[in-house]
Coordinates of C-alpha atoms and ligand atoms in Angstrom, one line a residue:
M139 CA 191.3 -55.7 -19.1
I140 CA 189.8 -55.3 -22.6
I141 CA 192.3 -54.7 -25.7
V142 CA 190.6 -52.7 -28.6
F143 CA 192.8 -53.5 -31.7
T144 CA 192.9 -50.8 -34.5
E145 CA 191.1 -51.5 -38.0
E146 CA 194.3 -51.8 -39.3
A147 CA 195.3 -54.8 -37.0
R148 CA 197.1 -57.5 -38.7
E149 CA 196.5 -60.6 -37.8
A150 CA 200.1 -61.9 -37.3
Q151 CA 200.1 -58.8 -35.0
V152 CA 197.2 -59.4 -33.0
E153 CA 198.1 -63.6 -32.7
N154 CA 201.8 -62.2 -31.2
L155 CA 200.5 -60.2 -28.4
K156 CA 197.8 -62.7 -27.7
R157 CA 200.7 -65.0 -27.2
N158 CA 202.7 -63.2 -25.1
M159 CA 199.6 -62.5 -22.6
E160 CA 198.9 -66.0 -22.4
S161 CA 202.5 -66.9 -21.5
L162 CA 202.0 -64.6 -19.0
G163 CA 199.2 -66.6 -17.4
F164 CA 195.9 -64.9 -18.5
V165 CA 193.1 -66.1 -20.1
L166 CA 191.8 -64.7 -23.0
S167 CA 188.8 -64.8 -24.9
E168 CA 187.9 -62.6 -28.0
I169 CA 184.8 -60.6 -27.9
A170 CA 182.7 -59.5 -31.0
G171 CA 183.1 -56.1 -32.3
Q172 CA 181.3 -54.3 -35.3
S173 CA 184.0 -53.3 -36.7
K174 CA 187.3 -53.5 -34.3
R175 CA 188.6 -56.8 -32.9
M176 CA 188.5 -57.0 -29.0
V177 CA 190.3 -59.6 -26.8
G178 CA 189.3 -59.7 -23.1
L179 CA 192.0 -60.7 -20.5
A180 CA 191.0 -62.4 -17.2
G181 CA 193.3 -62.8 -14.4
D182 CA 195.5 -60.5 -12.1
T183 CA 195.6 -57.4 -14.6
S184 CA 196.9 -54.8 -12.2
V185 CA 200.6 -56.1 -12.9
V186 CA 199.6 -54.9 -16.5
D187 CA 200.8 -51.4 -17.7
R188 CA 198.2 -50.1 -19.8
E189 CA 200.7 -47.6 -21.8
S190 CA 203.3 -50.3 -22.4
L191 CA 200.3 -52.0 -24.6
E192 CA 199.2 -48.7 -26.1
R193 CA 202.3 -48.2 -27.3
Y194 CA 201.7 -50.6 -30.4
D195 CA 200.6 -48.9 -33.4
F196 CA 197.7 -51.7 -33.9
V197 CA 195.9 -51.0 -30.2
D198 CA 193.8 -48.6 -30.5
R199 CA 193.1 -48.6 -26.8
V200 CA 192.9 -50.4 -23.2
I201 CA 190.4 -50.6 -20.8
K202 CA 190.5 -51.7 -17.7
V203 CA 187.2 -53.1 -16.4
S204 CA 188.6 -53.9 -12.8
E205 CA 189.7 -51.6 -9.7
P206 CA 193.2 -50.0 -10.2
Y207 CA 193.2 -50.3 -6.0
K208 CA 192.2 -54.0 -4.3
L209 CA 193.3 -54.4 -1.0
S210 CA 190.8 -51.5 0.3
G211 CA 188.4 -52.7 -2.3
R212 CA 185.1 -54.7 -1.3
N213 CA 185.6 -57.2 -3.8
F214 CA 188.8 -58.3 -1.7
H215 CA 187.2 -57.8 1.6
P216 CA 183.8 -58.1 1.6
Q217 CA 182.9 -57.9 5.3
D218 CA 183.3 -54.1 6.7
T219 CA 186.6 -53.6 8.6
V220 CA 185.9 -52.6 12.1
V221 CA 189.3 -50.7 13.7
D222 CA 189.7 -50.7 17.2
I223 CA 191.4 -47.3 18.5
A224 CA 193.7 -48.2 21.4
G225 CA 191.7 -51.0 22.8
S226 CA 189.1 -48.1 24.0
A227 CA 186.8 -47.6 20.9
K228 CA 185.7 -49.0 17.5
I229 CA 185.4 -47.7 14.4
G230 CA 183.4 -49.6 11.1
G231 CA 180.9 -52.1 11.1
G232 CA 178.2 -50.3 12.7
Q233 CA 180.4 -48.5 15.3
F234 CA 180.4 -44.9 15.3
A235 CA 183.2 -42.9 17.0
V236 CA 183.9 -39.3 16.9
A237 CA 187.3 -37.1 17.4
A238 CA 187.4 -33.7 18.5
G239 CA 189.6 -31.2 19.6
P240 CA 191.2 -28.0 18.3
C241 CA 193.2 -27.8 15.2
S242 CA 196.3 -27.2 16.7
I243 CA 197.3 -27.8 20.0
E244 CA 198.6 -24.6 21.8
S245 CA 199.1 -24.8 25.3
E246 CA 198.2 -27.5 28.3
Q247 CA 195.5 -25.6 29.6
Q248 CA 193.8 -25.1 26.4
I249 CA 194.2 -29.0 25.5
L250 CA 193.2 -30.1 28.5
S251 CA 190.3 -27.9 28.5
V252 CA 188.7 -28.7 25.1
A253 CA 190.0 -32.5 25.8
R254 CA 187.5 -32.8 29.4
D255 CA 184.9 -30.8 27.6
V256 CA 184.8 -33.3 24.6
K257 CA 184.8 -36.5 26.5
R258 CA 181.9 -34.9 28.9
S259 CA 180.4 -34.5 25.5
G260 CA 181.1 -38.2 24.2
A261 CA 184.0 -38.2 22.0
A262 CA 185.8 -40.9 21.5
M263 CA 189.0 -39.6 20.5
L264 CA 190.7 -36.1 21.0
R265 CA 192.5 -34.7 18.0
G266 CA 195.2 -31.8 18.1
G267 CA 197.8 -30.8 15.7
A268 CA 201.6 -30.5 17.0
F269 CA 203.0 -30.6 13.1
K270 CA 200.5 -28.1 11.0
P271 CA 200.6 -28.0 7.4
R272 CA 199.9 -24.4 7.0
S273 CA 199.9 -22.6 3.3
S274 CA 201.7 -19.7 4.7
P275 CA 205.3 -20.4 5.6
Y276 CA 204.5 -17.3 7.9
S277 CA 201.2 -18.5 9.6
F278 CA 201.4 -21.0 13.3
Q279 CA 202.9 -23.7 12.4
G280 CA 202.1 -26.0 15.6
L281 CA 204.1 -26.9 18.4
G282 CA 205.7 -30.1 16.9
L283 CA 206.8 -32.5 19.6
D284 CA 206.3 -30.2 22.5
G285 CA 202.7 -30.4 21.4
L286 CA 202.7 -34.0 20.9
E287 CA 203.7 -34.1 24.8
L288 CA 200.6 -32.3 25.9
M289 CA 198.2 -34.3 23.9
K290 CA 199.8 -37.4 25.8
I291 CA 199.1 -35.3 29.2
A292 CA 195.7 -35.0 27.9
R293 CA 195.2 -38.8 27.3
E294 CA 196.6 -39.5 30.5
K295 CA 194.2 -37.3 32.6
T296 CA 191.2 -38.1 30.3
G297 CA 191.5 -41.4 28.9
L298 CA 191.1 -39.9 25.0
P299 CA 192.7 -41.7 22.6
I300 CA 195.3 -39.2 20.6
V301 CA 194.9 -38.7 16.9
T302 CA 197.4 -36.3 15.3
E303 CA 199.1 -35.1 12.1
I304 CA 202.4 -36.9 10.6
M305 CA 204.3 -34.4 8.3
S306 CA 207.3 -36.4 8.2
V307 CA 209.1 -39.7 8.0
E308 CA 211.4 -38.2 10.1
Y309 CA 208.9 -38.5 13.6
L310 CA 207.9 -41.9 12.5
D311 CA 209.2 -43.5 15.7
V312 CA 207.7 -41.1 18.2
F313 CA 204.1 -41.1 15.9
E314 CA 204.4 -44.9 16.3
R315 CA 205.4 -45.1 19.9
E316 CA 202.9 -42.2 21.3
V317 CA 200.3 -41.6 18.8
D318 CA 196.9 -44.1 18.8
V319 CA 195.7 -43.3 15.3
I320 CA 198.2 -41.5 12.8
Q321 CA 196.7 -38.8 10.7
V322 CA 197.8 -38.1 7.2
G323 CA 196.3 -35.2 6.0
A324 CA 195.1 -34.0 2.9
R325 CA 198.6 -32.5 1.5
N326 CA 200.4 -35.7 2.2
M327 CA 197.5 -38.1 0.8
Q328 CA 199.9 -38.9 -2.5
N329 CA 203.0 -38.8 -0.3
F330 CA 203.8 -42.4 -1.1
T331 CA 206.7 -42.9 1.0
L332 CA 205.0 -41.7 3.7
L333 CA 202.0 -43.7 3.5
K334 CA 204.3 -46.8 3.3
E335 CA 206.3 -45.9 6.3
V336 CA 203.3 -45.3 8.5
G337 CA 201.6 -48.3 7.2
Q338 CA 204.3 -50.3 8.4
T339 CA 203.7 -48.5 11.9
G340 CA 200.8 -51.1 12.6
K341 CA 199.3 -48.3 14.2
P342 CA 195.3 -47.4 13.1
V343 CA 195.8 -44.6 10.1
L344 CA 193.2 -41.7 9.2
L345 CA 193.8 -40.8 6.1
K346 CA 192.2 -37.7 4.5
R347 CA 191.3 -37.2 1.3
G348 CA 193.4 -34.9 -0.9
L349 CA 192.6 -31.6 -1.6
S350 CA 191.9 -32.8 -5.7
S351 CA 191.9 -36.0 -5.6
T352 CA 189.3 -38.5 -6.7
I353 CA 188.1 -41.4 -4.7
E354 CA 189.7 -43.6 -6.8
E355 CA 193.0 -41.8 -5.6
L356 CA 191.9 -42.4 -2.1
L357 CA 191.6 -45.7 -2.6
M358 CA 195.0 -46.3 -4.6
A359 CA 196.7 -44.4 -1.6
A360 CA 195.0 -46.6 1.1
D361 CA 196.5 -49.6 -0.6
Y362 CA 199.5 -48.0 -0.2
I363 CA 199.2 -47.9 3.7
L364 CA 197.8 -51.5 3.9
V365 CA 200.4 -53.4 1.9
S366 CA 202.2 -54.1 5.0
G367 CA 199.0 -56.3 5.9
K368 CA 200.2 -54.2 9.4
S369 CA 198.0 -51.0 9.9
Q370 CA 194.5 -50.7 9.7
V371 CA 192.8 -47.5 7.6
I372 CA 190.1 -45.1 8.2
L373 CA 189.2 -43.0 5.4
C374 CA 188.0 -39.3 5.5
E375 CA 185.9 -36.9 3.4
R376 CA 187.6 -33.5 4.3
G377 CA 186.0 -31.5 1.1
I378 CA 187.4 -31.1 -2.0
R379 CA 188.3 -28.0 -4.3
T380 CA 185.8 -26.9 -6.0
F381 CA 185.0 -23.6 -8.6
E382 CA 182.5 -22.8 -5.2
T383 CA 183.8 -19.6 -3.2
A384 CA 180.9 -19.7 -0.8
T385 CA 183.0 -22.4 1.5
R386 CA 186.3 -23.3 2.2
N387 CA 186.3 -26.8 0.4
T388 CA 183.3 -28.2 -1.3
L389 CA 182.0 -31.1 1.1
D390 CA 181.7 -34.6 -0.9
V391 CA 178.9 -35.9 1.1
S392 CA 178.3 -38.5 -1.7
A393 CA 181.8 -39.4 -1.1
V394 CA 180.6 -41.5 1.7
P395 CA 178.0 -43.7 0.4
V396 CA 180.0 -44.4 -2.8
L397 CA 182.9 -45.2 -0.3
K398 CA 181.0 -47.4 1.7
K399 CA 179.7 -49.3 -1.5
K400 CA 183.4 -49.6 -3.3
S401 CA 185.8 -49.7 0.2
H402 CA 184.8 -51.8 3.2
L403 CA 187.4 -49.9 5.5
P404 CA 185.4 -46.8 8.3
V405 CA 184.9 -43.5 6.5
M406 CA 185.0 -40.4 8.5
V407 CA 183.8 -36.9 7.5
D408 CA 185.5 -33.5 8.5
P409 CA 182.9 -30.9 8.2
S410 CA 185.1 -28.1 9.3
H411 CA 187.6 -28.5 7.0
G412 CA 185.2 -29.3 4.6
T413 CA 183.1 -26.4 4.9
G414 CA 185.3 -23.8 6.4
Y415 CA 182.8 -21.8 8.5
W416 CA 181.5 -23.3 12.1
H417 CA 177.8 -22.5 11.7
L418 CA 178.5 -25.0 8.5
V419 CA 179.8 -27.6 11.2
Y420 CA 176.5 -28.6 12.5
P421 CA 174.4 -29.2 9.5
M422 CA 177.3 -30.8 7.5
A423 CA 177.7 -33.7 10.3
L424 CA 174.2 -34.2 10.3
A425 CA 174.3 -34.6 7.0
S426 CA 177.2 -36.8 6.9
V427 CA 175.7 -39.4 9.6
A428 CA 172.5 -39.2 7.4
A429 CA 174.8 -40.2 4.5
G430 CA 176.0 -43.3 6.3
C431 CA 179.4 -42.3 7.8
D432 CA 181.0 -44.4 10.6
G433 CA 182.6 -41.2 12.3
L434 CA 183.4 -37.8 12.5
I435 CA 186.4 -35.3 13.3
I436 CA 185.5 -32.3 14.6
E437 CA 187.5 -28.8 15.7
V438 CA 186.1 -27.8 19.3
H439 CA 188.4 -24.6 20.6
N440 CA 187.2 -23.6 24.1
Q441 CA 187.8 -19.7 22.3
P442 CA 187.8 -20.0 19.0
E443 CA 187.7 -16.4 18.5
A444 CA 191.7 -16.5 19.9
A445 CA 192.8 -19.6 18.2
L446 CA 196.2 -19.9 16.8
C447 CA 194.7 -21.7 13.7
D448 CA 190.9 -22.6 12.1
G449 CA 189.5 -20.3 14.6
Q450 CA 186.3 -19.3 12.2
Q451 CA 185.7 -23.3 11.4
S452 CA 186.1 -24.1 15.4
I453 CA 182.9 -25.1 17.6
T454 CA 182.5 -24.1 21.3
P455 CA 182.3 -27.2 23.3
V456 CA 178.9 -26.4 24.4
F457 CA 178.1 -26.3 20.9
F458 CA 179.9 -29.5 20.9
D459 CA 177.7 -31.6 22.7
K460 CA 174.6 -30.2 21.4
L461 CA 176.1 -31.6 18.0
M462 CA 176.6 -34.9 19.8
D463 CA 173.2 -34.9 20.9
S464 CA 171.7 -34.2 17.3
I465 CA 174.0 -37.1 16.0
E466 CA 172.7 -39.4 18.0
K467 CA 169.3 -38.4 17.1
V468 CA 170.4 -38.5 13.2
R469 CA 171.5 -42.4 14.0
A470 CA 168.5 -43.6 15.8
A471 CA 166.2 -42.4 12.8
I472 CA 168.3 -43.5 10.3
A473 CA 169.3 -47.2 12.2
Ligands
PEP202 C1 193.8 -31.5 10.0 O1 192.7 -32.2 10.2 O2 194.5 -30.7 11.2 C2 193.9 -30.6 8.6 C3 194.8 -29.8 8.3 O3 193.1 -31.5 7.8 P1 193.3 -31.5 6.3 O4 194.6 -32.2 6.2 O5 191.9 -32.5 5.5 O6 193.4 -30.1 5.6
MN203 MN1 192.3 -27.3 11.2

């Protein structure tokens, strides 16, 4: 961290602040500037409140050099993290996994049919929402705990681990007991209470990037989960809001190599929510694989035109099978 003083800063003010910082354990060094005096601070500056230093009228500004996240950063943990999914799949460190399934669990017949199909095509996890974060309160909200029971049946019949979204700490116990990967959705990426609580479960957490969140904010959110030292985190790029209206969101494919450079955590991509259209899922899934993602999460429905949620961006099991084939080819080509 660098403190830049104003040209008017008096010697006594600078020396006083320097002494305070030294007493907090920081190692200080003067940086020669053309007109302004600067002091570099070495040590754990994450505990220093930048704004409180900028309140002094003799401080021009404070520049943070190190990242504001730690636990999710590569500096802290250089090797790739490999997340174990219920002992049946691994993601990260060169291991690739696909989660597939409907946006929402609708019925036993629907979830079982999709689960069997995606398993046959090589999916490693079954996705499906029981508690749905819908923009409109009048839209289908999911089957809730009944939906979770249906997911458990699908897991039992197919052996696929289940990934589903938690919306509130109210159901933390049941998610901890029953769910293999707890999904924190885009809308809850900065629900810090929820993040801290899911981190206590010890279950892997699939953390989706917020609709308007920066990569730095995503990594700080991951730190909230990791601070418990219990749960592992999988990051997920799922598109961000931009001025573009031709797609539901703008899938930030460049987030993949950026995240892989900054963080040791596995990175998944959701081209379904990332684009909003079923015909864009295939090209953007392959683009994400080429960009180096560790996994994908894909909405698959046995009858997309009749889906209660996100049918327009859901692909059929037949098309999913073709996609899985192409994913293997892209992976082989970039290996
Ligand atoms: C989902 O995956 O079901 C979902 C709602 O995604 P997001 O949180 O990315 O919108
Ligand atoms: Mn959806």
